């Protein structure tokens, strides 16, 4: 910004009070802008400082202390909470359960979501009805989803066991049998997350140009070949995105576990967040729970990083 | 590209490709109808748990416990709804959730609009750094802030109160990002013109920018309302009085009462998912935009 004459510069309303006609140094102008901007940013910054940044540091601190049942800081123990955790079979079990849970949930969510999104991408009349139907579970809360599935999975009057009886499968205690509890909770989660997957994948499919597919067809590619060589690469960023986001969100699952199994039977569904909850708010071991939360954070970072290094090679960005 | 063949020569041969084309059209039509049917079947499959819940909510207590289970009630029994409202204070839970979600939604729109305005219309030193600071909040998972936030809220004496349900969610990096993207599409000339006319920043934001950004506000509003309404863990922690419970936690109470039948629980579920389903249906376009813009899960 160059003003020929100081007098010619319009006085900017709302900025730091500068008497008209006085030459304003760029630097002080910048400071004025900074103060003005800060006014607009302050409400958000206060909330973030109080409920995101401060707790992040506070959690790190808690994890290095022994805590009183009320959450007060006791003895500084360094990394003792962490070393205790990584030698604790219960925590290692939580890790294993969380991994398995992600393994059951994430690929299934994509493998079910993609065909639904492809069907929802057809150009027919009334397609919006199907788009809405396939993404409907976005509007359903995890608590409601869990309760509905608890009813479907009921060993005695549940519809699932009834349908399985036609296949001569005997009554399965879905939520009380340690072998089936985690898959059952995973099924609930897949259903609940399906709507989100469909929305994201459909948005990506809508961005794939018809000419590209048409060109592949003319070149003699069959349905499968054009799907694999044209459609999949084109939507690979969305597939990757769904994979990463689902993994992160699945590792943070809590509601369905709390409602369906409370971590049981015999810790078969005791995912990390549930065990954090139990340690902090039932056993009142805030320090240990804080350390667990830190380890979960690190685990999520590692897994996300891993996905970026392993899978992103297959992602083609246009 | 082949040169057009003389009409006289192509006439005898035309019948065969036409027939073949007709057969191909038929096959294609059959395939399309097949796909239509598949789509309907899959829609019913995806929606089955919800439809079944709705059906169950209208069954009598006797029919619910019947084996084999009935898919749809033989006799419609709407009494479960008033009963559900009587057994647990669901009306009060609904009110609490409405207050929480409404306040969070309004708060997020205000704080995000202010911040987004600063990021898109004010050029100040450190803008990049502060924007990055905002975005960094997206990377910090809720579990890490959970325990300290609980301790904070408790030490402020906010347990069992609306501030505990609302305050931590009053700012949003996602919303700021969403609105900033929209604000950046507004031509700078508009601001220059307004400035020359002596319009203050605040007035520009409120009277010119905000009305223009209504679609972006709608996206953020629906997203904020949906995700707040569906919160589970945080309300479970900070609320333990019956009167202050939100619907999600209230539901579990309904379920844990021994005397209550599944039909009553399903009636409760229908009552608590109805507002978000309604919002989803009227704002589908905005929901989709919100999810695909930054896709943070609720």
XYZ file of C-alpha atoms in Angstrom:
616
model
C 0.000 0.000 0.000
C 1.478 3.250 -1.007
C -0.152 6.549 -0.369
C 1.119 9.474 -2.315
C 0.278 11.963 0.339
C -0.596 11.358 3.938
C -3.720 13.457 3.531
C -4.903 11.298 0.661
C -5.159 8.154 2.687
C -8.647 7.255 3.716
C -8.980 6.770 7.414
C -9.859 3.215 8.045
C -12.725 3.023 10.407
C -12.498 0.425 13.089
C -8.716 0.333 13.193
C -6.496 1.857 15.814
C -7.269 5.526 16.198
C -4.890 7.419 13.958
C -5.499 11.091 13.541
C -6.338 11.894 9.972
C -3.482 13.205 7.971
C -0.766 11.664 10.087
C 1.528 9.311 8.250
C 1.074 5.818 9.524
C 4.035 3.522 9.662
C 3.336 0.124 8.113
C 4.541 -1.503 11.312
C 2.204 0.364 13.600
C -0.570 -0.203 11.102
C 0.142 -3.899 11.417
C -0.063 -3.648 15.164
C -3.380 -1.866 14.869
C -4.661 -4.630 12.637
C -3.386 -7.180 15.101
C -5.289 -5.590 17.957
C -8.428 -5.399 15.841
C -8.108 -9.030 14.776
C -7.509 -10.135 18.343
C -10.867 -8.704 19.313
C -12.531 -11.013 16.838
C -10.432 -14.022 17.763
C -10.657 -13.613 21.519
C -13.920 -15.502 22.160
C -12.601 -18.593 20.374
C -9.142 -18.261 21.874
C -10.520 -18.098 25.414
C -12.527 -21.292 24.921
C -9.612 -23.088 23.279
C -7.205 -21.959 26.001
C -9.531 -23.135 28.740
C -10.857 -26.389 27.269
C -8.214 -27.567 24.795
C -4.718 -26.200 25.424
C -4.763 -25.964 29.201
C -6.240 -29.478 29.632
C -3.693 -30.904 27.210
C -0.874 -29.676 29.433
C -2.790 -30.520 32.581
C -3.335 -34.075 31.352
C 0.362 -34.493 30.718
C 1.041 -33.245 34.240
C -1.580 -35.555 35.803
C -0.049 -38.506 34.012
C 3.241 -37.893 35.812
C 1.741 -37.783 39.296
C 0.020 -39.918 41.780
C -3.379 -38.364 42.279
C -5.797 -38.145 45.170
C -9.279 -39.619 44.705
C -10.483 -36.074 44.076
C -7.982 -35.522 41.305
C -5.476 -33.453 43.313
C -1.782 -33.827 42.533
C 0.104 -36.040 44.974
C 3.567 -37.426 44.601
C 5.514 -36.806 41.416
C 6.193 -40.260 40.025
C 7.655 -39.474 36.618
C 6.884 -42.114 34.053
C 5.826 -44.683 36.654
C 2.203 -44.553 35.508
C 3.342 -45.319 31.983
C 5.647 -48.168 32.929
C 2.926 -49.616 35.110
C 0.549 -49.527 32.163
C 2.773 -51.208 29.628
C 3.332 -54.088 32.035
C -0.322 -54.347 32.967
C -2.099 -57.292 31.284
C -5.426 -55.449 31.563
C -4.084 -52.491 29.608
C -2.448 -54.727 27.020
C -5.796 -56.457 26.660
C -7.454 -53.064 26.064
C -4.932 -52.344 23.347
C -5.594 -55.684 21.693
C -9.368 -55.237 21.924
C -9.171 -51.754 20.411
C -7.016 -53.016 17.545
C -9.368 -55.902 16.837
C -12.336 -53.585 17.057
C -10.799 -51.298 14.427
C -9.938 -54.318 12.306
C -13.542 -55.555 12.369
C -15.058 -52.134 11.817
C -13.024 -50.048 9.383
C -12.690 -52.415 6.380
C -16.315 -53.570 6.754
C -17.469 -49.962 6.832
C -15.688 -49.204 3.560
C -16.680 -52.453 1.829
C -20.338 -51.813 2.651
C -20.225 -48.077 2.116
C -18.675 -48.140 -1.354
C -21.338 -50.231 -3.154
C -24.077 -48.203 -1.459
C -22.422 -44.978 -2.547
C -22.071 -46.307 -6.101
C -25.735 -47.206 -6.262
C -26.611 -43.809 -4.804
C -24.571 -42.260 -7.596
C -26.846 -43.620 -10.337
C -28.691 -41.043 -12.346
C -32.289 -42.074 -11.989
C -35.432 -40.322 -10.886
C -35.995 -40.249 -7.143
C -32.334 -40.939 -6.433
C -32.374 -38.419 -3.585
C -34.619 -40.820 -1.646
C -31.939 -43.491 -1.785
C -29.161 -41.033 -0.999
C -31.072 -40.010 2.096
C -31.875 -43.605 3.060
C -28.280 -44.774 2.766
C -26.923 -41.904 4.809
C -29.742 -41.939 7.339
C -27.704 -43.227 10.252
C -25.889 -39.906 10.465
C -28.960 -38.573 12.222
C -29.048 -41.431 14.742
C -27.073 -41.074 17.951
C -24.754 -43.804 19.155
C -26.882 -44.292 22.274
C -30.036 -44.871 20.221
C -28.156 -47.134 17.795
C -26.752 -49.197 20.645
C -30.160 -49.656 22.280
C -31.814 -50.647 19.014
C -29.086 -53.201 18.370
C -29.291 -54.500 21.907
C -32.911 -55.281 21.057
C -32.013 -56.883 17.715
C -29.270 -58.946 19.372
C -31.378 -60.090 22.307
C -30.634 -63.808 22.700
C -34.240 -64.837 23.354
C -36.613 -62.532 21.514
C -34.135 -60.789 19.216
C -34.756 -60.753 15.510
C -31.212 -61.758 14.581
C -31.320 -65.074 16.394
C -34.772 -65.690 14.959
C -33.466 -65.190 11.413
C -30.463 -67.385 12.155
C -32.780 -70.137 13.351
C -33.778 -70.641 9.718
C -30.139 -71.533 9.065
C -30.299 -73.941 12.004
C -27.996 -71.767 14.055
C -28.744 -72.119 17.730
C -29.400 -69.119 19.910
C -26.256 -67.047 20.173
C -25.708 -64.922 23.269
C -24.301 -62.100 21.207
C -23.468 -59.734 24.016
C -22.839 -62.227 26.791
C -20.580 -64.624 24.930
C -16.942 -63.436 24.985
C -16.436 -64.802 21.476
C -19.227 -62.768 19.926
C -19.435 -59.620 22.040
C -16.775 -57.647 20.178
C -18.062 -58.553 16.689
C -21.575 -57.626 17.864
C -20.431 -54.219 19.127
C -18.490 -53.811 15.874
C -21.615 -54.573 13.819
C -23.501 -51.858 15.690
C -20.661 -49.447 14.987
C -20.471 -50.336 11.299
C -24.196 -49.695 10.929
C -23.989 -46.388 12.772
C -20.994 -45.156 10.729
C -22.325 -46.350 7.384
C -24.180 -43.103 6.693
C -21.025 -41.065 7.085
C -19.044 -43.361 4.781
C -21.747 -43.223 2.117
C -21.885 -39.419 2.198
C -18.131 -38.995 1.818
C -17.718 -41.677 -0.855
C -20.749 -40.470 -2.787
C -19.366 -36.942 -2.849
C -16.140 -38.349 -4.296
C -17.947 -40.469 -6.888
C -19.903 -37.462 -8.041
C -16.591 -35.844 -8.861
C -15.541 -38.655 -11.228
C -16.099 -37.473 -14.759
C -18.310 -39.575 -17.024
C -15.982 -38.935 -19.947
C -13.201 -40.748 -18.125
C -15.301 -43.876 -17.644
C -16.675 -43.580 -21.188
C -13.149 -43.348 -22.542
C -12.145 -46.495 -20.657
C -15.181 -48.305 -22.070
C -14.309 -47.282 -25.602
C -10.802 -48.556 -25.021
C -12.382 -51.921 -24.356
C -12.381 -51.990 -20.579
C -15.127 -54.063 -18.991
C -17.151 -52.991 -15.992
C -14.730 -54.400 -13.465
C -11.620 -53.123 -15.233
C -12.971 -49.609 -15.584
C -14.049 -49.670 -11.947
C -10.643 -50.833 -10.774
C -8.524 -48.718 -13.081
C -10.574 -45.553 -13.355
C -13.092 -45.196 -10.536
C -11.011 -46.496 -7.630
C -7.959 -44.317 -8.397
C -10.228 -41.297 -8.861
C -11.877 -41.724 -5.478
C -8.778 -43.032 -3.701
C -8.329 -39.815 -1.704
C -11.851 -40.248 -0.295
C -11.277 -43.943 0.432
C -8.091 -43.021 2.242
C -9.865 -40.247 4.125
C -12.676 -42.557 5.260
C -10.106 -45.120 6.362
C -8.121 -42.650 8.442
C -11.119 -40.887 9.976
C -12.910 -44.161 10.805
C -9.814 -45.566 12.441
C -9.467 -42.481 14.620
C -13.127 -42.456 15.545
C -13.343 -46.198 16.187
C -10.394 -45.993 18.583
C -12.389 -43.378 20.496
C -15.575 -45.439 20.753
C -17.295 -45.380 24.095
C -21.097 -45.071 23.998
C -21.865 -48.387 22.341
C -19.541 -50.239 24.710
C -21.007 -48.550 27.774
C -24.554 -49.394 26.741
C -24.104 -52.834 25.225
C -21.487 -54.593 27.319
C -19.836 -52.317 29.918
C -16.530 -53.655 28.722
C -17.502 -57.271 29.364
C -17.925 -60.158 29.194
C -14.554 -60.824 30.840
C -13.085 -57.651 29.330
C -13.776 -58.875 25.787
C -14.979 -55.398 24.792
C -12.934 -53.308 27.214
C -11.652 -50.826 24.631
C -9.144 -48.176 25.702
C -11.589 -45.324 26.192
C -13.826 -47.515 28.311
C -10.896 -48.504 30.478
C -9.874 -44.827 30.827
C -13.414 -44.075 31.971
C -13.356 -46.914 34.457
C -9.956 -45.984 35.875
C -10.793 -42.310 36.260
C -14.388 -42.296 37.351
C -14.819 -45.631 39.145
C -11.384 -46.341 40.537
C -10.535 -42.615 40.874
C -7.035 -43.169 39.554
C -6.867 -39.975 37.546
C -3.097 -40.065 37.064
C -3.176 -43.552 35.603
C -6.168 -42.716 33.416
C -4.415 -39.563 32.189
C -1.396 -41.666 31.219
C -3.710 -44.046 29.384
C -5.216 -41.109 27.497
C -1.741 -39.955 26.497
C -0.877 -43.425 25.244
C -4.115 -43.540 23.264
C -3.211 -40.191 21.716
C 0.209 -41.496 20.742
C -1.325 -44.702 19.408
C -3.743 -42.736 17.219
C -0.871 -40.605 15.937
C 1.210 -43.677 15.137
C -1.650 -45.458 13.391
C -2.530 -42.384 11.388
C 1.112 -41.891 10.471
C 1.337 -45.537 9.484
C -1.714 -45.239 7.267
C -0.165 -42.213 5.636
C 3.084 -44.015 4.902
C 1.576 -47.357 3.864
C -1.659 -46.498 2.104
C -1.091 -43.045 0.782
C 1.164 -44.503 -1.893
C -1.950 -45.892 -3.501
C -3.723 -42.569 -3.425
C -3.682 -40.556 -6.609
C -4.317 -36.864 -6.238
C -5.369 -35.041 -9.329
C -13.916 -41.785 -37.494
C -15.085 -43.618 -40.577
C -16.415 -41.856 -43.606
C -20.196 -41.976 -43.908
C -21.238 -44.978 -45.965
C -23.535 -44.448 -48.932
C -27.172 -44.900 -47.993
C -27.847 -47.429 -50.681
C -25.194 -49.804 -49.368
C -26.084 -49.677 -45.726
C -29.783 -50.350 -46.168
C -29.734 -54.167 -46.348
C -27.335 -54.452 -43.433
C -29.210 -52.015 -41.198
C -31.748 -54.547 -39.935
C -29.218 -56.732 -38.137
C -27.490 -54.063 -36.020
C -30.893 -52.620 -35.192
C -32.046 -55.954 -33.871
C -28.840 -56.362 -31.961
C -29.217 -52.865 -30.579
C -32.752 -53.681 -29.486
C -31.576 -56.770 -27.656
C -28.828 -54.785 -26.017
C -31.362 -52.164 -24.900
C -33.548 -54.894 -23.451
C -30.653 -56.417 -21.583
C -29.696 -53.002 -20.326
C -33.248 -52.279 -19.203
C -33.374 -55.570 -17.343
C -30.098 -54.765 -15.660
C -31.405 -51.343 -14.680
C -34.574 -52.826 -13.175
C -32.382 -55.314 -11.329
C -30.315 -52.477 -9.907
C -33.501 -50.624 -8.933
C -34.668 -53.656 -6.984
C -31.259 -54.075 -5.376
C -31.350 -50.433 -4.287
C -34.750 -50.830 -2.672
C -33.667 -54.022 -0.943
C -30.499 -52.381 0.376
C -32.428 -49.323 1.566
C -34.755 -51.593 3.527
C -31.757 -53.506 4.852
C -30.009 -50.324 6.038
C -33.161 -48.852 7.504
C -34.363 -52.125 9.020
C -33.116 -51.469 12.571
C -34.897 -48.114 12.606
C -38.110 -49.411 11.054
C -38.087 -52.323 13.455
C -37.582 -49.947 16.378
C -40.504 -47.864 15.159
C -42.636 -50.990 14.804
C -41.669 -52.211 18.257
C -42.540 -48.841 19.777
C -46.131 -49.478 18.662
C -46.446 -53.023 19.975
C -48.237 -54.104 23.104
C -46.164 -55.501 25.957
C -47.421 -58.990 25.140
C -46.490 -58.784 21.478
C -42.953 -57.546 22.229
C -42.109 -60.683 24.158
C -43.723 -62.975 21.658
C -41.599 -65.583 19.916
C -41.186 -65.772 16.980
C -40.949 -62.002 16.902
C -43.391 -60.082 14.744
C -41.836 -57.624 12.349
C -44.696 -55.138 12.476
C -47.337 -54.721 15.185
C -50.595 -56.591 14.681
C -52.424 -54.107 16.841
C -51.131 -50.562 16.972
C -50.569 -49.435 20.496
C -49.600 -45.785 20.721
C -49.831 -45.838 24.514
C -46.092 -46.542 24.772
C -45.352 -42.927 23.977
C -47.261 -41.310 26.857
C -46.066 -44.187 29.045
C -42.437 -43.525 28.163
C -42.925 -39.865 28.993
C -44.389 -40.874 32.339
C -41.862 -43.522 33.373
C -38.881 -41.232 32.855
C -38.923 -37.433 32.652
C -38.240 -37.576 28.922
C -39.859 -34.194 28.358
C -37.362 -32.686 30.761
C -34.491 -34.572 29.071
C -35.655 -33.219 25.727
C -35.727 -29.693 27.117
C -32.199 -30.084 28.507
C -30.917 -31.358 25.181
C -32.640 -28.545 23.314
C -31.100 -25.945 25.621
C -27.635 -27.497 25.352
C -27.701 -28.011 21.592
C -29.346 -24.646 20.916
C -26.858 -22.735 23.042
C -23.870 -24.561 21.563
C -25.147 -23.950 18.034
C -25.664 -20.227 18.546
C -22.373 -19.919 20.399
C -20.421 -21.717 17.693
C -21.916 -19.585 14.947
C -21.001 -16.380 16.784
C -17.449 -17.353 17.779
C -16.694 -19.000 14.445
C -18.075 -16.092 12.430
C -15.981 -13.599 14.412
C -12.813 -15.662 14.061
C -13.426 -16.481 10.407
C -13.925 -12.789 9.726
C -10.567 -11.967 11.269
C -8.884 -14.711 9.252
C -10.390 -13.647 5.956
C -10.815 -9.864 6.121
C -8.101 -8.534 8.399
C -4.497 -8.685 7.417
C -2.565 -8.847 10.606
C 0.877 -10.085 11.566
C 0.769 -13.679 12.811
C -2.362 -14.565 10.907
C -0.932 -17.802 9.530
C 0.382 -18.849 12.923
C -2.900 -18.198 14.692
C -4.846 -20.018 12.004
C -2.558 -22.976 12.442
C -3.117 -22.786 16.197
C -6.856 -23.011 15.556
C -6.478 -25.998 13.261
C -4.190 -27.733 15.735
C -7.131 -28.067 18.118
C -8.619 -30.544 15.658
C -5.741 -32.895 16.286
C -6.177 -33.074 20.035
C -8.504 -35.952 20.857
C -11.286 -35.570 23.384
C -9.872 -38.275 25.660
C -6.781 -36.220 26.394
C -8.817 -33.240 27.531
C -11.573 -35.288 29.186
C -10.222 -35.701 32.701
C -8.774 -32.179 33.110
C -11.965 -30.670 31.707
C -14.013 -32.672 34.161
C -11.806 -31.414 36.992
C -12.086 -27.825 35.704
C -15.845 -27.949 35.430
C -16.097 -29.470 38.886
C -13.816 -26.889 40.447
C -15.939 -24.144 38.903
C -18.979 -25.684 40.567
C -20.598 -26.351 37.215
C -21.409 -30.040 37.653
C -25.078 -30.713 36.942
C -25.592 -27.407 35.187
C -25.990 -26.036 31.694
C -22.597 -24.261 31.661
C -20.910 -27.661 31.997
C -22.847 -28.944 28.998
C -22.280 -25.853 26.874
C -19.048 -24.007 27.692
C -16.442 -26.492 26.403
C -18.052 -26.539 22.962
C -18.497 -22.820 22.383
C -15.586 -22.539 19.958
C -14.907 -24.632 16.908
C -11.938 -24.802 14.603
C -13.984 -26.791 12.114
C -16.706 -24.122 12.019
C -14.135 -21.343 11.746
C -12.537 -23.129 8.828
C -15.894 -23.704 7.139
C -16.962 -20.063 7.442
C -13.548 -18.775 6.449
C -13.724 -20.792 3.241
C -17.047 -19.144 2.520
C -15.921 -15.639 3.452
C -12.942 -15.974 1.107
C -15.327 -16.390 -1.819
C -16.861 -12.983 -1.093
C -15.230 -10.413 -3.389
C -12.786 -8.056 -1.680
C -14.275 -5.177 -3.637
C -17.363 -5.419 -1.466
C -15.296 -4.707 1.622
C -13.324 -1.971 -0.125
C -16.532 -0.292 -1.238
C -18.089 -0.583 2.206
C -14.938 0.798 3.805
C -14.911 3.825 1.529
C -18.522 4.434 2.478
C -17.386 4.556 6.075
C -18.718 1.174 7.092
C -17.112 -0.243 10.231
C -15.809 -3.789 10.358
C -18.459 -4.864 12.804
C -21.252 -3.438 10.675
C -19.820 -5.032 7.546
C -19.745 -8.410 9.249
C -23.231 -8.169 10.708
C -25.119 -6.405 7.940
C -23.384 -7.455 4.734
C -21.323 -10.582 5.260
C -23.634 -12.498 7.601
C -26.695 -12.370 5.331
C -24.550 -13.495 2.403
C -23.154 -16.382 4.423
C -26.528 -17.804 5.396
C -25.963 -21.147 3.599
C -22.633 -21.604 5.358
C -24.261 -20.708 8.680
C -26.983 -23.274 8.012
C -24.372 -25.953 7.385
C -22.532 -25.133 10.589
C -25.781 -24.851 12.578
C -27.103 -28.261 11.506
C -23.743 -29.879 12.058
C -23.329 -28.314 15.521
C -26.860 -29.175 16.591
C -26.648 -32.783 15.390
C -23.334 -33.492 17.028
C -24.241 -31.806 20.317
C -27.607 -33.551 20.503
C -25.845 -36.876 19.963
C -23.112 -36.371 22.581
C -22.781 -39.190 25.037
C -19.617 -39.379 27.134
C -19.337 -35.753 28.284
C -22.952 -35.394 29.488
C -22.592 -38.767 31.197
C -19.636 -37.422 33.189
C -20.746 -33.943 34.178
C -24.421 -34.647 34.879
C -25.633 -36.974 37.557
C -28.877 -35.434 38.707
C -32.014 -36.765 37.080
C -33.296 -33.263 36.327
C -30.275 -32.194 34.288
C -29.822 -35.297 32.132
C -29.796 -35.016 28.381
C -31.788 -37.382 26.178
C -28.958 -39.750 25.343
C -28.207 -40.466 28.981
C -31.880 -40.411 29.898
C -32.483 -43.213 27.418
C -30.104 -45.535 29.177
C -31.969 -44.829 32.416
C -35.194 -45.870 30.735
C -33.570 -49.090 29.617
C -32.044 -49.940 32.985
C -35.362 -49.869 34.812
C -36.396 -53.468 35.355
C -40.098 -52.942 34.893
C -39.736 -51.296 31.521
C -40.435 -53.211 28.333
C -38.583 -52.910 25.046
C -41.583 -51.269 23.406
C -41.316 -48.421 25.905
C -37.576 -48.050 25.289
C -38.168 -47.960 21.539
C -40.838 -45.285 22.011
C -38.252 -43.282 23.949
C -35.735 -43.784 21.138
C -38.199 -42.575 18.522
C -38.824 -39.472 20.627
C -35.136 -38.632 20.956
C -34.050 -39.344 17.386
C -37.034 -37.521 15.863
C -35.555 -33.997 16.182
C -32.259 -34.942 14.546
C -33.944 -36.983 11.827
C -36.217 -34.044 11.079
C -33.189 -31.747 10.910
C -31.375 -34.247 8.705
C -34.281 -34.528 6.280
C -34.817 -30.802 5.851
C -31.117 -29.975 5.777
C -29.695 -32.984 3.900
C -27.795 -30.748 1.489
C -26.214 -28.821 4.334
C -25.381 -31.965 6.301
C -23.587 -33.376 3.298
C -21.677 -30.176 2.782
C -20.651 -30.055 6.421
C -19.436 -33.638 6.432
C -17.531 -33.392 3.192
C -16.038 -29.979 3.970
C -13.891 -31.120 6.820
C -15.556 -34.313 7.921
C -15.140 -34.306 11.640
C -17.252 -36.989 13.150
C -19.852 -36.379 15.801
